[in-house]
mmCIF file of C-alpha atoms in Angstrom:
data_model
loop_
_atom_site.group_PDB
_atom_site.id
_atom_site.type_symbol
_atom_site.label_atom_id
_atom_site.label_comp_id
_atom_site.label_asym_id
_atom_site.label_seq_id
_atom_site.Cartn_x
_atom_site.Cartn_y
_atom_site.Cartn_z
ATOM 1 C CA UNK V 1 22.923 -6.098 -6.266
ATOM 2 C CA UNK V 2 24.081 -6.373 -2.600
ATOM 3 C CA UNK V 3 21.919 -3.085 -2.228
ATOM 4 C CA UNK V 4 18.734 -4.752 -3.463
ATOM 5 C CA UNK V 5 19.312 -7.632 -1.101
ATOM 6 C CA UNK V 6 19.961 -6.348 2.060
ATOM 7 C CA UNK V 7 17.000 -4.132 2.566
ATOM 8 C CA UNK V 8 14.683 -7.007 1.833
ATOM 9 C CA UNK V 9 16.264 -9.173 4.433
ATOM 10 C CA UNK V 10 15.960 -6.227 6.943
ATOM 11 C CA UNK V 11 11.962 -6.283 5.582
ATOM 12 C CA UNK V 12 11.660 -10.055 6.185
ATOM 13 C CA UNK V 13 13.241 -9.620 9.875
ATOM 14 C CA UNK V 14 10.794 -6.515 10.749
ATOM 15 C CA UNK V 15 7.759 -8.268 9.324
ATOM 16 C CA UNK V 16 6.962 -10.674 12.072
ATOM 17 C CA UNK V 17 6.622 -7.567 14.397
ATOM 18 C CA UNK V 18 4.282 -5.836 11.790
ATOM 19 C CA UNK V 19 2.417 -8.570 11.213
ATOM 20 C CA UNK V 20 1.767 -9.341 15.117
ATOM 21 C CA UNK V 21 0.173 -5.713 15.279
ATOM 22 C CA UNK V 22 -1.992 -6.071 12.228
ATOM 23 C CA UNK V 23 -3.210 -9.643 13.104
ATOM 24 C CA UNK V 24 -5.673 -8.791 15.592
ATOM 25 C CA UNK V 25 -7.363 -6.068 14.088
ATOM 26 C CA UNK V 26 -7.514 -8.133 10.938
ATOM 27 C CA UNK V 27 -8.934 -11.351 12.682
ATOM 28 C CA UNK V 28 -11.791 -8.926 14.062
ATOM 29 C CA UNK V 29 -12.333 -7.597 10.684
ATOM 30 C CA UNK V 30 -12.377 -10.985 8.979
ATOM 31 C CA UNK V 31 -14.642 -12.217 11.344
ATOM 32 C CA UNK V 32 -16.778 -9.365 11.289
ATOM 33 C CA UNK V 33 -17.258 -8.948 7.423
ATOM 34 C CA UNK V 34 -16.879 -12.854 6.442
ATOM 35 C CA UNK V 35 -17.573 -14.843 9.664
ATOM 36 C CA UNK V 36 -14.048 -16.733 9.133
ATOM 37 C CA UNK V 37 -10.463 -16.148 8.417
ATOM 38 C CA UNK V 38 -9.795 -18.096 5.439
ATOM 39 C CA UNK V 39 -6.148 -18.928 4.569
ATOM 40 C CA UNK V 40 -5.788 -18.198 1.127
ATOM 41 C CA UNK V 41 -6.901 -14.674 1.995
ATOM 42 C CA UNK V 42 -4.355 -14.545 4.901
ATOM 43 C CA UNK V 43 -1.743 -15.405 2.615
ATOM 44 C CA UNK V 44 -2.495 -12.697 0.410
ATOM 45 C CA UNK V 45 -2.754 -9.819 2.553
ATOM 46 C CA UNK V 46 0.287 -10.928 4.252
ATOM 47 C CA UNK V 47 2.397 -11.283 1.574
ATOM 48 C CA UNK V 48 1.101 -7.682 0.242
ATOM 49 C CA UNK V 49 1.965 -6.197 3.548
ATOM 50 C CA UNK V 50 5.810 -8.102 3.112
ATOM 51 C CA UNK V 51 5.786 -6.793 -0.337
ATOM 52 C CA UNK V 52 5.338 -3.050 0.787
ATOM 53 C CA UNK V 53 7.474 -3.132 3.870
ATOM 54 C CA UNK V 54 10.444 -4.639 1.288
ATOM 55 C CA UNK V 55 9.774 -1.860 -1.292
ATOM 56 C CA UNK V 56 9.734 0.710 1.630
ATOM 57 C CA UNK V 57 13.076 -0.620 2.598
ATOM 58 C CA UNK V 58 14.407 -0.768 -0.433
ATOM 59 C CA UNK V 59 13.440 2.916 -1.045
ATOM 60 C CA UNK V 60 15.168 4.432 2.165
ATOM 61 C CA UNK V 61 17.933 1.831 2.977
ATOM 62 C CA UNK V 62 20.782 2.088 3.809
ATOM 63 C CA UNK V 63 20.525 5.061 5.838
ATOM 64 C CA UNK V 64 23.606 7.221 5.508
ATOM 65 C CA UNK V 65 24.942 8.901 8.911
ATOM 66 C CA UNK V 66 23.860 12.557 9.900
ATOM 67 C CA UNK V 67 27.531 13.786 8.656
ATOM 68 C CA UNK V 68 27.607 12.034 5.602
ATOM 69 C CA UNK V 69 24.008 14.051 4.359
ATOM 70 C CA UNK V 70 25.007 17.515 5.858
ATOM 71 C CA UNK V 71 28.468 17.355 3.598
ATOM 72 C CA UNK V 72 26.154 16.639 0.430
ATOM 73 C CA UNK V 73 26.495 18.929 -2.027
ATOM 74 C CA UNK V 74 24.667 17.026 -5.116
ATOM 75 C CA UNK V 75 21.259 17.920 -6.291
ATOM 76 C CA UNK V 76 18.238 16.576 -4.508
ATOM 77 C CA UNK V 77 15.936 17.037 -7.505
ATOM 78 C CA UNK V 78 15.487 15.696 -11.325
ATOM 79 C CA UNK V 79 12.650 16.980 -12.975
ATOM 80 C CA UNK V 80 13.499 16.516 -16.482
ATOM 81 C CA UNK V 81 11.065 13.451 -17.828
ATOM 82 C CA UNK V 82 12.891 10.739 -19.459
ATOM 83 C CA UNK V 83 16.342 11.716 -18.722
ATOM 84 C CA UNK V 84 16.897 8.018 -18.094
ATOM 85 C CA UNK V 85 17.070 7.585 -21.837
ATOM 86 C CA UNK V 86 19.555 10.266 -22.466
ATOM 87 C CA UNK V 87 21.832 8.917 -19.473
ATOM 88 C CA UNK V 88 21.782 5.365 -20.913
ATOM 89 C CA UNK V 89 22.684 6.070 -24.251
ATOM 90 C CA UNK V 90 25.619 8.635 -23.259
ATOM 91 C CA UNK V 91 26.860 6.440 -20.200
ATOM 92 C CA UNK V 92 26.565 2.975 -21.046
ATOM 93 C CA UNK V 93 28.498 0.899 -24.083
ATOM 94 C CA UNK V 94 25.077 1.053 -26.249
ATOM 95 C CA UNK V 95 25.509 2.038 -29.641
ATOM 96 C CA UNK V 96 22.559 1.866 -31.788
ATOM 97 C CA UNK V 97 24.396 0.726 -35.134
ATOM 98 C CA UNK V 98 26.319 -1.728 -33.459
ATOM 99 C CA UNK V 99 24.209 -4.906 -32.437
ATOM 100 C CA UNK V 100 26.913 -6.296 -30.220
ATOM 101 C CA UNK V 101 26.510 -3.747 -27.758
ATOM 102 C CA UNK V 102 23.045 -4.088 -27.114
ATOM 103 C CA UNK V 103 23.438 -7.289 -24.701
ATOM 104 C CA UNK V 104 26.360 -5.738 -23.106
ATOM 105 C CA UNK V 105 24.115 -2.784 -22.602
ATOM 106 C CA UNK V 106 21.305 -4.484 -20.574
ATOM 107 C CA UNK V 107 23.727 -5.910 -18.166
ATOM 108 C CA UNK V 108 25.147 -2.152 -17.067
ATOM 109 C CA UNK V 109 23.927 -0.258 -14.121
ATOM 110 C CA UNK V 110 22.343 2.428 -15.974
ATOM 111 C CA UNK V 111 19.902 -0.399 -17.231
ATOM 112 C CA UNK V 112 19.787 -1.898 -13.680
ATOM 113 C CA UNK V 113 18.330 1.236 -12.302
ATOM 114 C CA UNK V 114 15.617 1.847 -14.941
ATOM 115 C CA UNK V 115 14.383 -2.349 -14.825
ATOM 116 C CA UNK V 116 14.827 -1.544 -11.011
ATOM 117 C CA UNK V 117 12.362 1.061 -10.993
ATOM 118 C CA UNK V 118 9.383 -1.146 -13.097
ATOM 119 C CA UNK V 119 10.078 -4.149 -11.062
ATOM 120 C CA UNK V 120 9.572 -2.249 -7.904
ATOM 121 C CA UNK V 121 5.843 -1.549 -8.763
ATOM 122 C CA UNK V 122 4.780 -4.912 -10.539
ATOM 123 C CA UNK V 123 3.906 -6.415 -7.643
ATOM 124 C CA UNK V 124 1.718 -3.426 -6.477
ATOM 125 C CA UNK V 125 -0.133 -3.551 -10.016
ATOM 126 C CA UNK V 126 -0.587 -7.399 -9.310
ATOM 127 C CA UNK V 127 -2.242 -7.233 -6.033
ATOM 128 C CA UNK V 128 -4.283 -4.014 -7.188
ATOM 129 C CA UNK V 129 -5.629 -6.008 -10.119
ATOM 130 C CA UNK V 130 -6.035 -9.224 -8.814
ATOM 131 C CA UNK V 131 -6.946 -9.127 -5.057
ATOM 132 C CA UNK V 132 -8.261 -5.705 -5.150
ATOM 133 C CA UNK V 133 -10.308 -5.408 -8.265
ATOM 134 C CA UNK V 134 -9.265 -2.099 -9.485
ATOM 135 C CA UNK V 135 -9.695 -0.890 -13.047
ATOM 136 C CA UNK V 136 -6.866 0.150 -15.289
ATOM 137 C CA UNK V 137 -7.057 3.783 -14.053
ATOM 138 C CA UNK V 138 -7.081 3.173 -10.486
ATOM 139 C CA UNK V 139 -4.168 1.034 -10.921
ATOM 140 C CA UNK V 140 -2.239 3.598 -12.717
ATOM 141 C CA UNK V 141 -3.224 6.369 -10.343
ATOM 142 C CA UNK V 142 -2.482 4.165 -6.964
ATOM 143 C CA UNK V 143 0.865 3.292 -8.565
ATOM 144 C CA UNK V 144 1.470 6.915 -9.259
ATOM 145 C CA UNK V 145 0.379 7.958 -5.647
ATOM 146 C CA UNK V 146 2.652 5.072 -4.396
ATOM 147 C CA UNK V 147 5.835 6.166 -6.577
ATOM 148 C CA UNK V 148 5.109 9.616 -5.272
ATOM 149 C CA UNK V 149 5.002 8.727 -1.553
ATOM 150 C CA UNK V 150 8.598 7.418 -2.317
ATOM 151 C CA UNK V 151 9.676 10.018 -3.797
ATOM 152 C CA UNK V 152 8.604 12.634 -1.259
ATOM 153 C CA UNK V 153 9.871 10.273 1.077
ATOM 154 C CA UNK V 154 13.496 10.706 -0.401
ATOM 155 C CA UNK V 155 13.131 14.512 -0.984
ATOM 156 C CA UNK V 156 12.042 15.341 2.475
ATOM 157 C CA UNK V 157 15.136 13.977 4.078
ATOM 158 C CA UNK V 158 13.186 10.616 5.654
ATOM 159 C CA UNK V 159 10.199 13.345 6.718
ATOM 160 C CA UNK V 160 12.602 15.912 8.265
ATOM 161 C CA UNK V 161 14.998 13.379 10.028
ATOM 162 C CA UNK V 162 17.900 14.645 7.819
ATOM 163 C CA UNK V 163 18.557 17.963 7.025
ATOM 164 C CA UNK V 164 18.132 17.512 3.539
ATOM 165 C CA UNK V 165 17.208 14.461 0.964
ATOM 166 C CA UNK V 166 19.881 11.816 1.101
ATOM 167 C CA UNK V 167 18.550 10.304 -2.311
ATOM 168 C CA UNK V 168 17.545 11.856 -5.846
ATOM 169 C CA UNK V 169 13.827 12.882 -6.553
ATOM 170 C CA UNK V 170 13.693 11.883 -9.975
ATOM 171 C CA UNK V 171 10.732 12.222 -12.176
ATOM 172 C CA UNK V 172 11.731 9.376 -14.339
ATOM 173 C CA UNK V 173 11.015 7.057 -11.067
ATOM 174 C CA UNK V 174 7.635 8.515 -10.741
ATOM 175 C CA UNK V 175 7.192 7.445 -14.678
ATOM 176 C CA UNK V 176 8.812 4.081 -14.356
ATOM 177 C CA UNK V 177 7.112 2.799 -11.074
ATOM 178 C CA UNK V 178 3.828 3.971 -12.426
ATOM 179 C CA UNK V 179 4.422 1.608 -15.740
ATOM 180 C CA UNK V 180 5.621 -0.871 -13.493
ATOM 181 C CA UNK V 181 2.172 -1.007 -12.019
ATOM 182 C CA UNK V 182 0.647 -0.709 -15.116
ATOM 183 C CA UNK V 183 2.663 -3.854 -16.215
ATOM 184 C CA UNK V 184 1.388 -5.822 -12.879
ATOM 185 C CA UNK V 185 -2.105 -4.818 -13.675
ATOM 186 C CA UNK V 186 -1.809 -6.842 -17.107
ATOM 187 C CA UNK V 187 0.110 -9.585 -15.410
ATOM 188 C CA UNK V 188 -3.200 -9.639 -12.904
ATOM 189 C CA UNK V 189 -5.177 -10.638 -16.188
ATOM 190 C CA UNK V 190 -3.342 -13.605 -16.460
ATOM 191 C CA UNK V 191 -3.192 -14.475 -12.889
ATOM 192 C CA UNK V 192 -6.784 -14.266 -12.874
ATOM 193 C CA UNK V 193 -7.289 -17.113 -14.772
ATOM 194 C CA UNK V 194 -4.869 -19.382 -12.765
ATOM 195 C CA UNK V 195 -6.013 -18.464 -9.080
ATOM 196 C CA UNK V 196 -9.265 -18.366 -7.672
ATOM 197 C CA UNK V 197 -11.253 -14.959 -7.934
ATOM 198 C CA UNK V 198 -11.818 -12.566 -5.544
ATOM 199 C CA UNK V 199 -15.199 -13.598 -5.435
ATOM 200 C CA UNK V 200 -14.645 -17.333 -5.174
ATOM 201 C CA UNK V 201 -12.207 -16.213 -2.063
ATOM 202 C CA UNK V 202 -15.306 -14.147 -0.785
ATOM 203 C CA UNK V 203 -17.611 -17.082 -1.364
ATOM 204 C CA UNK V 204 -15.287 -19.854 0.307
ATOM 205 C CA UNK V 205 -14.888 -17.265 3.439
ATOM 206 C CA UNK V 206 -18.585 -17.153 3.967
ATOM 207 C CA UNK V 207 -18.945 -20.976 3.553
ATOM 208 C CA UNK V 208 -16.609 -21.155 6.551
ATOM 209 C CA UNK V 209 -18.076 -18.316 8.577
ATOM 210 C CA UNK V 210 -21.101 -20.789 8.894
ATOM 211 C CA UNK V 211 -19.213 -22.776 11.467
ATOM 212 C CA UNK V 212 -17.896 -21.571 14.763
ATOM 213 C CA UNK V 213 -14.362 -22.564 14.979
ATOM 214 C CA UNK V 214 -12.304 -22.379 17.934
ATOM 215 C CA UNK V 215 -10.355 -19.365 16.739
ATOM 216 C CA UNK V 216 -13.798 -17.492 16.533
ATOM 217 C CA UNK V 217 -14.435 -18.794 20.040
ATOM 218 C CA UNK V 218 -11.272 -17.919 21.434
ATOM 219 C CA UNK V 219 -11.748 -14.314 19.850
ATOM 220 C CA UNK V 220 -15.270 -13.971 21.002
ATOM 221 C CA UNK V 221 -14.038 -14.915 24.637
ATOM 222 C CA UNK V 222 -11.457 -11.942 24.499
ATOM 223 C CA UNK V 223 -13.354 -9.693 23.185
ATOM 224 C CA UNK V 224 -16.116 -10.404 25.320
ATOM 225 C CA UNK V 225 -13.756 -10.300 28.500
ATOM 226 C CA UNK V 226 -12.588 -6.621 27.251
ATOM 227 C CA UNK V 227 -16.056 -5.369 26.693
ATOM 228 C CA UNK V 228 -17.225 -6.826 30.465
ATOM 229 C CA UNK V 229 -14.067 -5.705 31.583
ATOM 230 C CA UNK V 230 -14.638 -2.147 30.418
ATOM 231 C CA UNK V 231 -18.389 -1.863 31.560
ATOM 232 C CA UNK V 232 -17.375 -3.499 35.121
ATOM 233 C CA UNK V 233 -14.680 -1.113 35.870
ATOM 234 C CA UNK V 234 -17.221 1.806 34.996
ATOM 235 C CA UNK V 235 -19.497 0.245 37.106
ATOM 236 C CA UNK V 236 -17.146 0.007 39.979
ATOM 237 C CA UNK V 237 -16.732 3.395 40.045
ATOM 238 C CA UNK V 238 -19.834 4.211 41.426
ATOM 239 C CA UNK V 239 -20.542 0.801 43.218
ATOM 240 C CA UNK V 240 -17.476 -1.351 44.348
ATOM 241 C CA UNK V 241 -17.332 -4.992 45.588
ATOM 242 C CA UNK V 242 -17.733 -8.241 44.365
ATOM 243 C CA UNK V 243 -21.541 -8.241 44.123
ATOM 244 C CA UNK V 244 -21.130 -5.670 41.617
ATOM 245 C CA UNK V 245 -18.906 -7.696 39.530
ATOM 246 C CA UNK V 246 -21.284 -10.556 39.597
ATOM 247 C CA UNK V 247 -24.565 -8.414 38.662
ATOM 248 C CA UNK V 248 -22.518 -6.771 35.941
ATOM 249 C CA UNK V 249 -21.470 -10.405 34.572
ATOM 250 C CA UNK V 250 -25.114 -11.463 34.850
ATOM 251 C CA UNK V 251 -26.458 -8.146 33.091
ATOM 252 C CA UNK V 252 -23.782 -8.721 30.176
ATOM 253 C CA UNK V 253 -23.439 -12.420 29.712
ATOM 254 C CA UNK V 254 -27.103 -13.296 30.702
ATOM 255 C CA UNK V 255 -29.626 -10.278 30.261
ATOM 256 C CA UNK V 256 -28.171 -8.529 27.450
ATOM 257 C CA UNK V 257 -28.116 -11.773 25.677
ATOM 258 C CA UNK V 258 -31.648 -12.599 26.467
ATOM 259 C CA UNK V 259 -32.693 -9.139 24.996
ATOM 260 C CA UNK V 260 -30.630 -9.061 21.748
ATOM 261 C CA UNK V 261 -31.584 -12.568 20.661
ATOM 262 C CA UNK V 262 -28.507 -14.730 22.143
ATOM 263 C CA UNK V 263 -26.110 -11.879 21.112
ATOM 264 C CA UNK V 264 -23.343 -10.419 23.181
ATOM 265 C CA UNK V 265 -21.471 -7.069 22.160
ATOM 266 C CA UNK V 266 -18.929 -9.562 20.952
ATOM 267 C CA UNK V 267 -21.247 -11.553 19.163
ATOM 268 C CA UNK V 268 -23.321 -9.043 17.475
ATOM 269 C CA UNK V 269 -19.733 -7.797 16.070
ATOM 270 C CA UNK V 270 -18.561 -11.016 15.481
ATOM 271 C CA UNK V 271 -21.361 -12.727 13.536
ATOM 272 C CA UNK V 272 -22.341 -15.389 16.460
ATOM 273 C CA UNK V 273 -25.352 -16.066 18.713
ATOM 274 C CA UNK V 274 -26.247 -18.528 21.432
ATOM 275 C CA UNK V 275 -28.666 -20.420 20.658
ATOM 276 C CA UNK V 276 -30.717 -22.493 22.881
ATOM 277 C CA UNK V 277 -32.301 -26.151 22.111
ATOM 278 C CA UNK V 278 -36.005 -26.125 21.639
ATOM 279 C CA UNK V 279 -38.476 -26.033 24.633
ATOM 280 C CA UNK V 280 -35.739 -24.619 26.975
ATOM 281 C CA UNK V 281 -36.050 -21.974 29.054
ATOM 282 C CA UNK V 282 -34.107 -19.251 26.937
ATOM 283 C CA UNK V 283 -33.315 -17.131 30.388
ATOM 284 C CA UNK V 284 -32.233 -20.105 32.415
ATOM 285 C CA UNK V 285 -30.373 -21.564 29.530
ATOM 286 C CA UNK V 286 -28.184 -18.207 29.196
ATOM 287 C CA UNK V 287 -27.845 -18.371 33.088
ATOM 288 C CA UNK V 288 -26.941 -21.855 33.186
ATOM 289 C CA UNK V 289 -24.041 -21.650 30.263
ATOM 290 C CA UNK V 290 -22.379 -18.522 31.342
ATOM 291 C CA UNK V 291 -22.116 -19.672 35.108
ATOM 292 C CA UNK V 292 -20.764 -23.395 34.551
ATOM 293 C CA UNK V 293 -18.527 -21.608 32.138
ATOM 294 C CA UNK V 294 -17.120 -19.531 34.984
ATOM 295 C CA UNK V 295 -16.951 -21.876 37.535
ATOM 296 C CA UNK V 296 -15.361 -24.387 35.108
ATOM 297 C CA UNK V 297 -12.787 -22.778 33.914
ATOM 298 C CA UNK V 298 -11.839 -19.980 36.714
ATOM 299 C CA UNK V 299 -13.641 -20.706 40.100
ATOM 300 C CA UNK V 300 -12.523 -24.473 39.826
ATOM 301 C CA UNK V 301 -9.057 -24.112 38.981
ATOM 302 C CA UNK V 302 -8.478 -21.405 41.310
ATOM 303 C CA UNK V 303 -9.972 -23.004 43.934
ATOM 304 C CA UNK V 304 -7.797 -26.400 43.141
ATOM 305 C CA UNK V 305 -4.717 -24.406 43.523
ATOM 306 C CA UNK V 306 -5.421 -22.340 46.288
ATOM 307 C CA UNK V 307 -7.016 -25.481 48.621
ATOM 308 C CA UNK V 308 -4.305 -27.884 47.650
ATOM 309 C CA UNK V 309 -1.341 -25.336 47.945
ATOM 310 C CA UNK V 310 -2.934 -25.043 51.424
ATOM 311 C CA UNK V 311 -3.437 -28.219 52.309
ATOM 312 C CA UNK V 312 0.215 -29.238 51.037
ATOM 313 C CA UNK V 313 1.632 -26.385 52.916
ATOM 314 C CA UNK V 314 0.127 -27.444 55.976
ATOM 315 C CA UNK V 315 0.852 -31.078 55.822
ATOM 316 C CA UNK V 316 4.304 -32.091 58.092
ATOM 317 C CA UNK V 317 6.195 -33.195 54.857
ATOM 318 C CA UNK V 318 9.525 -32.629 53.735
ATOM 319 C CA UNK V 319 10.214 -29.418 51.761
ATOM 320 C CA UNK V 320 11.121 -31.179 48.426
ATOM 321 C CA UNK V 321 8.167 -33.224 48.580
ATOM 322 C CA UNK V 322 5.586 -30.376 49.342
ATOM 323 C CA UNK V 323 7.307 -28.407 46.370
ATOM 324 C CA UNK V 324 6.497 -31.873 44.008
ATOM 325 C CA UNK V 325 2.912 -31.891 45.181
ATOM 326 C CA UNK V 326 2.482 -28.242 44.367
ATOM 327 C CA UNK V 327 3.763 -28.702 40.973
ATOM 328 C CA UNK V 328 1.680 -32.143 40.652
ATOM 329 C CA UNK V 329 -1.544 -29.811 41.483
ATOM 330 C CA UNK V 330 -0.789 -27.319 38.591
ATOM 331 C CA UNK V 331 0.315 -29.572 36.233
ATOM 332 C CA UNK V 332 -3.282 -31.294 37.060
ATOM 333 C CA UNK V 333 -5.171 -27.858 36.326
ATOM 334 C CA UNK V 334 -3.201 -27.139 33.142
ATOM 335 C CA UNK V 335 -4.148 -30.649 31.915
ATOM 336 C CA UNK V 336 -7.739 -30.160 32.695
ATOM 337 C CA UNK V 337 -7.564 -26.542 30.925
ATOM 338 C CA UNK V 338 -5.680 -28.162 27.769
ATOM 339 C CA UNK V 339 -8.153 -30.863 27.561
ATOM 340 C CA UNK V 340 -11.001 -28.572 27.506
ATOM 341 C CA UNK V 341 -8.931 -26.305 25.006
ATOM 342 C CA UNK V 342 -8.338 -29.760 22.927
ATOM 343 C CA UNK V 343 -12.321 -30.780 22.677
ATOM 344 C CA UNK V 344 -12.605 -27.526 20.879
ATOM 345 C CA UNK V 345 -10.139 -27.925 18.410
ATOM 346 C CA UNK V 346 -11.281 -31.336 17.797
ATOM 347 C CA UNK V 347 -15.222 -29.598 16.895
ATOM 348 C CA UNK V 348 -16.914 -31.244 19.970
ATOM 349 C CA UNK V 349 -19.283 -29.059 22.047
ATOM 350 C CA UNK V 350 -17.892 -27.915 25.500
ATOM 351 C CA UNK V 351 -19.191 -29.536 28.535
ATOM 352 C CA UNK V 352 -21.103 -26.235 29.734
ATOM 353 C CA UNK V 353 -22.917 -25.999 26.268
ATOM 354 C CA UNK V 354 -23.988 -29.594 26.595
ATOM 355 C CA UNK V 355 -25.043 -29.182 30.202
ATOM 356 C CA UNK V 356 -27.068 -26.180 29.628
ATOM 357 C CA UNK V 357 -28.248 -27.200 26.039
ATOM 358 C CA UNK V 358 -26.753 -24.077 23.993
ATOM 359 C CA UNK V 359 -24.475 -23.715 21.662
ATOM 360 C CA UNK V 360 -22.859 -21.220 19.387
ATOM 361 C CA UNK V 361 -24.070 -20.666 15.981
ATOM 362 C CA UNK V 362 -22.729 -18.196 12.967
ATOM 363 C CA UNK V 363 -25.270 -15.740 11.915
ATOM 364 C CA UNK V 364 -23.569 -15.106 8.769
ATOM 365 C CA UNK V 365 -26.174 -15.626 6.058
ATOM 366 C CA UNK V 366 -29.120 -14.886 8.214
ATOM 367 C CA UNK V 367 -28.874 -11.787 9.317
ATOM 368 C CA UNK V 368 -29.428 -9.184 5.855
ATOM 369 C CA UNK V 369 -27.719 -6.076 7.564
ATOM 370 C CA UNK V 370 -24.244 -7.460 5.889
ATOM 371 C CA UNK V 371 -24.470 -6.082 2.240
ATOM 372 C CA UNK V 372 -21.162 -7.831 1.233
ATOM 373 C CA UNK V 373 -22.823 -11.179 1.413
ATOM 374 C CA UNK V 374 -23.342 -12.464 -1.904
ATOM 375 C CA UNK V 375 -27.019 -13.284 -2.752
ATOM 376 C CA UNK V 376 -26.468 -16.910 -3.704
ATOM 377 C CA UNK V 377 -24.875 -17.607 -0.076
ATOM 378 C CA UNK V 378 -27.685 -15.978 1.301
ATOM 379 C CA UNK V 379 -30.417 -18.105 -0.813
ATOM 380 C CA UNK V 380 -28.494 -20.966 0.090
ATOM 381 C CA UNK V 381 -28.426 -20.400 3.722
ATOM 382 C CA UNK V 382 -32.250 -19.588 4.045
ATOM 383 C CA UNK V 383 -33.237 -22.848 2.336
#
């Protein structure tokens, strides 16, 4: 049993690092497709990733030393189907005429191996049937492919890292793993009656996508900043200087959204646009909004830090007092920025939007380009 528990421990340890690399692309995909990051979907997807890591580690761990593998002379393949039945009968205490041996035989290692190979892919079949909505044929096929990947991993000596396979390529494993996927699919039919359906999950995600959450705002800001940095860097190749940076800023954050009905490049991808209140000049409101944002969150904090630090350094004060004064100025800036962020979390409009009479709105259910949106959601949104 320890051989099964240890790989799962390693999977749990490595999972946060894999999840970290996966999170940003996942968030961008969810905002692009659904307009929100729904917690129940996150739970399903990330648990699926953890399962796949655990299954993979169960297949490859524990890793032997290179010396051990080089000295191995055992066969690397077993290509006779259903050999596990013969091995179970020959090497276990099972006697077909003696009922008292049945329970005992089920507790022996030969039975463990068979059950392990079946149990390994039951969750895979459940995920395919419940969340990914695969048919029975696709579920069996994908389960077979997953098992084949595991067996090739073993046969190739971990893709050539080892001189030979350190575990057996067994055709029975393909049969048992595929059977496990099939059982998992059958289990998913019952799970569908208990947990929310995939359609309901999608519907809930679209409903949440109507709102522009603080996380969506933050994602929009950093993605816009990325696009702006790329464009500004390209412009700097030909025209250097702060003026070109500011003109690029006006083009990206003001002129382009004006031409694109309030959408920046990131806004188009994340289904978010800037909406100007009625009877307001769109171009001026966009100009005021972006400049207030830039001044409020970049220029003003930097100016306070630089000016405050300069004044503190010029005063004839003890060094300890100057240090405390500098720390106090930094604390003021942190409190100011944190207060602004807290206002977003409390779902209040930022001051730069209040003064410019603009707001961010979701375009989920409004733009017809997203074919994944349910028809009833689109009709409801247009009412």
